[in-house]
Short mmCIF file of C-alpha atoms and ligand atoms in Angstrom, two decimals:
data_model
loop_
_atom_site.label_atom_id
_atom_site.label_comp_id
_atom_site.label_asym_id
_atom_site.label_seq_id
_atom_site.Cartn_x
_atom_site.Cartn_y
_atom_site.Cartn_z
CA MET A 251 16.79 4.93 -21.22
CA SER A 252 13.04 5.09 -20.64
CA GLU A 253 13.51 4.44 -16.91
CA GLN A 254 15.85 7.45 -16.79
CA LEU A 255 13.24 9.59 -18.52
CA TRP A 256 10.43 8.45 -16.19
CA THR A 257 12.64 9.31 -13.22
CA ALA A 258 13.53 12.71 -14.69
CA VAL A 259 9.82 13.49 -15.11
CA ASP A 260 9.07 12.37 -11.54
CA ASP A 261 11.97 14.55 -10.33
CA TYR A 262 10.51 17.52 -12.24
CA LEU A 263 7.04 16.97 -10.77
CA GLU A 264 8.39 16.44 -7.25
CA ALA A 265 10.41 19.66 -7.50
CA HIS A 266 7.21 21.56 -8.33
CA PHE A 267 4.62 19.87 -6.17
CA MET A 268 6.39 18.28 -3.21
CA PRO A 269 7.54 20.78 -0.60
CA ALA A 270 10.26 19.67 1.83
CA ASP A 271 8.69 17.33 4.36
CA PRO A 272 10.88 16.46 7.36
CA ALA A 273 8.70 13.55 8.54
CA LEU A 274 8.68 11.82 5.16
CA GLU A 275 12.38 12.55 4.56
CA HIS A 276 13.08 11.07 7.99
CA VAL A 277 11.36 7.82 6.95
CA LEU A 278 13.49 7.54 3.81
CA GLN A 279 16.69 8.34 5.72
CA THR A 280 15.98 5.82 8.49
CA THR A 281 15.05 3.24 5.85
CA LEU A 282 18.51 3.69 4.30
CA ASP A 283 20.23 3.75 7.71
CA ALA A 284 18.55 0.43 8.60
CA GLY A 285 19.85 -1.11 5.38
CA LEU A 286 16.30 -1.64 4.09
CA PRO A 287 15.52 -1.34 0.37
CA PRO A 288 14.15 2.22 -0.05
CA HIS A 289 12.62 1.52 -3.48
CA LEU A 290 9.87 -0.57 -1.85
CA ALA A 291 8.10 2.51 -0.53
CA VAL A 292 5.66 4.33 -2.81
CA SER A 293 7.00 7.51 -4.43
CA SER A 294 5.97 10.87 -3.02
CA LEU A 295 3.69 11.48 -6.00
CA GLN A 296 2.05 8.08 -5.48
CA GLY A 297 1.77 8.71 -1.74
CA LYS A 298 -0.05 11.97 -2.41
CA PHE A 299 -2.33 10.16 -4.85
CA LEU A 300 -3.24 7.58 -2.17
CA GLN A 301 -3.81 10.37 0.34
CA MET A 302 -6.11 12.22 -2.07
CA LEU A 303 -8.12 9.07 -2.83
CA ALA A 304 -8.67 8.58 0.91
CA GLN A 305 -9.63 12.26 1.28
CA ILE A 306 -12.03 12.22 -1.67
CA HIS A 307 -13.64 9.14 -0.13
CA GLY A 308 -13.84 10.75 3.34
CA ALA A 309 -12.14 7.70 4.86
CA LYS A 310 -12.19 7.49 8.66
CA LYS A 311 -10.89 3.94 9.05
CA ILE A 312 -7.97 2.76 6.91
CA LEU A 313 -6.29 -0.66 6.80
CA GLU A 314 -2.80 -1.03 5.31
CA ILE A 315 -1.06 -4.35 4.68
CA GLY A 316 2.73 -3.94 4.48
CA THR A 317 4.14 -1.00 6.50
CA LEU A 318 7.92 -1.25 5.88
CA ALA A 319 9.16 1.99 7.57
CA GLY A 320 5.84 3.85 7.48
CA TYR A 321 6.19 6.01 4.37
CA SER A 322 2.83 5.23 2.76
CA THR A 323 1.37 5.01 6.29
CA ILE A 324 2.16 8.69 6.90
CA TRP A 325 0.65 9.79 3.60
CA LEU A 326 -2.56 7.87 4.36
CA ALA A 327 -2.77 8.89 8.04
CA ARG A 328 -2.62 12.54 7.03
CA ALA A 329 -5.85 12.00 5.10
CA LEU A 330 -7.69 11.10 8.31
CA PRO A 331 -9.79 13.36 10.52
CA GLN A 332 -8.67 13.66 14.16
CA ASP A 333 -10.99 10.82 15.21
CA GLY A 334 -9.79 8.58 12.37
CA ARG A 335 -7.85 5.33 12.68
CA LEU A 336 -5.26 3.61 10.56
CA ILE A 337 -4.20 0.03 11.25
CA SER A 338 -1.10 -1.18 9.42
CA LEU A 339 0.15 -4.78 9.39
CA GLU A 340 3.86 -5.60 9.16
CA ALA A 341 5.52 -9.03 9.36
CA VAL A 342 9.12 -8.02 10.17
CA PRO A 343 9.54 -6.98 13.85
CA THR A 344 12.45 -4.58 13.21
CA ASN A 345 10.35 -2.83 10.54
CA VAL A 346 7.52 -2.50 13.06
CA THR A 347 9.85 -0.86 15.60
CA LEU A 348 11.24 1.53 12.99
CA ALA A 349 7.82 2.39 11.58
CA ARG A 350 6.41 3.14 15.06
CA LYS A 351 9.31 5.53 15.70
CA ASN A 352 8.76 7.21 12.34
CA ILE A 353 5.02 7.59 12.98
CA GLU A 354 5.86 9.13 16.37
CA PHE A 355 8.34 11.50 14.70
CA ALA A 356 5.58 12.51 12.28
CA GLY A 357 3.21 13.25 15.19
CA LEU A 358 0.67 10.68 14.02
CA SER A 359 0.80 8.09 16.83
CA HIS A 360 -2.71 9.02 17.98
CA LEU A 361 -4.12 7.89 14.61
CA VAL A 362 -1.94 4.90 13.73
CA GLU A 363 -1.53 1.39 15.18
CA ILE A 364 1.03 -0.93 13.69
CA HIS A 365 0.35 -4.61 14.30
CA ALA A 366 3.31 -7.01 14.19
CA GLY A 367 2.89 -10.32 12.43
CA LYS A 368 1.94 -11.95 9.16
CA ALA A 369 -1.22 -10.41 7.76
CA LEU A 370 -3.03 -13.74 7.51
CA ASP A 371 -2.40 -14.38 11.23
CA ILE A 372 -3.62 -10.91 12.25
CA PHE A 373 -6.82 -10.62 10.18
CA PRO A 374 -8.89 -12.85 12.53
CA GLU A 375 -7.92 -10.63 15.50
CA ILE A 376 -8.89 -7.53 13.57
CA GLU A 377 -12.20 -9.11 12.61
CA GLN A 378 -12.90 -9.93 16.28
CA SER A 379 -11.84 -6.49 17.53
CA GLY A 380 -14.91 -5.00 15.87
CA ILE A 381 -13.10 -2.11 14.16
CA ALA A 382 -14.23 -3.22 10.69
CA PRO A 383 -15.62 -2.25 8.27
CA PHE A 384 -12.73 -0.20 6.91
CA ASP A 385 -13.46 2.60 4.45
CA PHE A 386 -10.15 2.30 2.59
CA ILE A 387 -7.72 -0.62 2.30
CA PHE A 388 -4.19 -0.36 0.87
CA ILE A 389 -2.61 -3.73 0.09
CA ASP A 390 1.18 -3.56 -0.39
CA ALA A 391 2.76 -6.67 1.20
CA ASP A 392 4.03 -9.93 -0.35
CA LYS A 393 2.51 -10.22 -3.79
CA SER A 394 2.08 -14.01 -3.40
CA GLY A 395 -0.57 -13.25 -0.77
CA TYR A 396 -2.73 -10.88 -2.84
CA LYS A 397 -5.39 -13.51 -3.63
CA ASP A 398 -5.99 -14.16 0.08
CA TYR A 399 -5.75 -10.45 0.90
CA VAL A 400 -8.63 -9.77 -1.51
CA ASP A 401 -10.80 -12.25 0.41
CA TRP A 402 -9.90 -10.68 3.75
CA ALA A 403 -10.37 -7.16 2.41
CA LEU A 404 -13.90 -8.19 1.41
CA LYS A 405 -14.57 -9.60 4.89
CA LEU A 406 -13.36 -6.41 6.55
CA SER A 407 -15.21 -4.02 4.24
CA ARG A 408 -18.66 -2.59 3.49
CA PRO A 409 -20.35 -1.59 0.24
CA GLY A 410 -18.35 1.43 -0.97
CA THR A 411 -15.01 0.45 0.58
CA VAL A 412 -12.14 1.42 -1.69
CA ILE A 413 -9.32 -1.12 -2.10
CA ILE A 414 -5.94 -0.37 -3.74
CA LEU A 415 -3.44 -3.13 -4.50
CA ASP A 416 0.07 -1.89 -5.28
CA ASN A 417 2.70 -3.38 -7.61
CA VAL A 418 0.51 -5.69 -9.68
CA ILE A 419 2.36 -5.25 -13.01
CA ARG A 420 6.05 -5.64 -12.02
CA GLY A 421 7.61 -4.35 -15.24
CA GLY A 422 5.13 -6.39 -17.27
CA GLY A 423 6.36 -9.59 -15.61
CA ILE A 424 2.78 -10.79 -15.22
CA VAL A 425 2.62 -11.50 -18.97
CA ASN A 426 6.12 -12.97 -19.22
CA PHE A 427 5.03 -16.57 -18.81
CA ASP A 428 8.65 -17.76 -18.61
CA ASN A 429 8.85 -15.86 -15.32
CA ASN A 430 7.36 -18.14 -12.69
CA THR A 431 8.69 -16.62 -9.49
CA ARG A 432 6.30 -16.72 -6.53
CA THR A 433 5.56 -13.05 -7.08
CA MET A 434 4.51 -13.55 -10.71
CA THR A 435 2.51 -16.76 -10.20
CA GLY A 436 0.92 -15.14 -7.15
CA LEU A 437 -0.05 -12.06 -9.14
CA ARG A 438 -1.54 -14.19 -11.95
CA GLU A 439 -3.60 -16.16 -9.39
CA TYR A 440 -4.64 -12.84 -7.93
CA PHE A 441 -5.88 -11.51 -11.28
CA GLU A 442 -7.78 -14.77 -12.00
CA HIS A 443 -9.39 -14.45 -8.58
CA LEU A 444 -10.18 -10.73 -8.92
CA ALA A 445 -11.90 -11.35 -12.25
CA GLN A 446 -14.33 -13.72 -10.50
CA GLN A 447 -15.30 -11.36 -7.69
CA LYS A 448 -18.98 -10.45 -8.00
CA LYS A 449 -18.83 -8.09 -5.00
CA LEU A 450 -16.05 -5.95 -6.48
CA THR A 451 -15.86 -3.61 -9.43
CA SER A 452 -12.26 -2.96 -10.41
CA THR A 453 -9.75 -1.60 -12.86
CA THR A 454 -5.97 -1.83 -13.08
CA LEU A 455 -3.71 0.93 -14.36
CA GLN A 456 -0.07 0.67 -15.40
CA THR A 457 2.27 3.34 -14.09
CA VAL A 458 5.79 4.54 -14.91
CA GLY A 459 8.01 6.77 -12.83
CA CYS A 460 10.95 6.67 -10.45
CA LYS A 461 9.73 3.24 -9.27
CA GLY A 462 9.95 1.82 -12.81
CA HIS A 463 7.08 0.24 -14.75
CA ASP A 464 4.43 -1.13 -12.43
CA GLY A 465 0.76 -0.52 -11.67
CA PHE A 466 -2.10 -0.76 -9.22
CA THR A 467 -5.61 -2.12 -8.97
CA LEU A 468 -8.45 0.10 -7.81
CA ALA A 469 -11.45 -1.88 -6.58
CA VAL A 470 -14.70 -0.78 -4.94
CA VAL A 471 -16.97 -3.08 -2.94
CA LEU A 472 -20.47 -3.26 -4.42
N1 SAH B 626 3.67 0.26 2.09
C1 SAH B 626 5.10 0.56 2.23
C2 SAH B 626 5.98 -0.44 1.53
C3 SAH B 626 5.72 -1.86 1.94
S1 SAH B 626 6.98 -2.95 1.34
C4 SAH B 626 5.36 1.94 1.62
O1 SAH B 626 4.93 2.18 0.49
O2 SAH B 626 6.00 2.77 2.28
C5 SAH B 626 6.24 -4.47 1.75
C6 SAH B 626 6.21 -4.78 3.25
O3 SAH B 626 5.37 -5.90 3.45
C7 SAH B 626 7.59 -5.17 3.80
O4 SAH B 626 7.92 -4.36 4.90
C8 SAH B 626 7.40 -6.63 4.25
O5 SAH B 626 8.10 -6.97 5.43
C9 SAH B 626 5.90 -6.68 4.49
N2 SAH B 626 5.32 -8.02 4.42
C10 SAH B 626 5.69 -9.04 3.60
N3 SAH B 626 4.93 -10.12 3.81
C11 SAH B 626 4.04 -9.78 4.78
C12 SAH B 626 2.97 -10.46 5.43
N4 SAH B 626 2.67 -11.72 5.13
N5 SAH B 626 2.27 -9.81 6.37
C13 SAH B 626 2.57 -8.52 6.69
N6 SAH B 626 3.56 -7.82 6.11
C14 SAH B 626 4.28 -8.44 5.17
C1 DHB B 627 8.46 -4.30 -4.33
C2 DHB B 627 7.42 -4.21 -3.40
C3 DHB B 627 6.70 -3.05 -3.30
O1 DHB B 627 5.69 -2.93 -2.41
C4 DHB B 627 6.99 -1.96 -4.10
O2 DHB B 627 6.22 -0.84 -3.98
C5 DHB B 627 8.02 -2.04 -5.02
C6 DHB B 627 8.76 -3.21 -5.13
C7 DHB B 627 9.25 -5.54 -4.44
O3 DHB B 627 8.91 -6.51 -3.76
O4 DHB B 627 10.21 -5.54 -5.22
MG1 MG B 628 4.35 -1.18 -3.08
#
């Protein structure tokens, strides 16, 4: 019942504020065609929110962890100036291939690099490449890795870097202590860890909408 209402409200808002967008629609269609779960991508309203945060911040270098088919990647890349860069990390090779095609279709290949592999294996290469510090970091991969991703985000950042971590509430599952899936235990470890970070100031907001009840953390490096 409530989920239906949240979706109806998102539909209403999308109808008013989200003009037809062939590049983004192409991502969702190719996601379905590839048999990938489309609900993993952020909603259009959330994508716009991420884009606006990056714009407000004047981000020139963005790091994303978890590309899937490139939906959030496109929203974020469109926030960049022409000399900006977005690096997105994706573990599944077929997702990488699909996302690269979708980024090409969107005309954003000059701004976006998708790196294939598990994030924890790629971070050292990124550190050595000298591209850091990033201005904006969007963390949206396996939730069991969020604790480690916070540490790497700190290593690859500067004072003022904005960090967003998606899907940290999972329908309230984080406080259902009978639920001990890797996602939930990983998210609880993440929150324990976040609370101890002296170099981050953060807040976490719950959200409802077409993606259900979830939420995100907003953190800024001090
Ligand atoms: N950000 C995307 C959705 C990402 S879904 C969007 O909103 O459009 C999560 C993605 O993280 C999946 O594609 C999954 O393959 C990837 N992933 C999972 N574990 C990973 C890891 N260890 N390193 C990199 N990517 C990972
Ligand atoms: C899941 C992952 C996501 O990144 C998301 O936005 C929604 C759901 C998931 O693993 O179920
Ligand atoms: Mg997500």
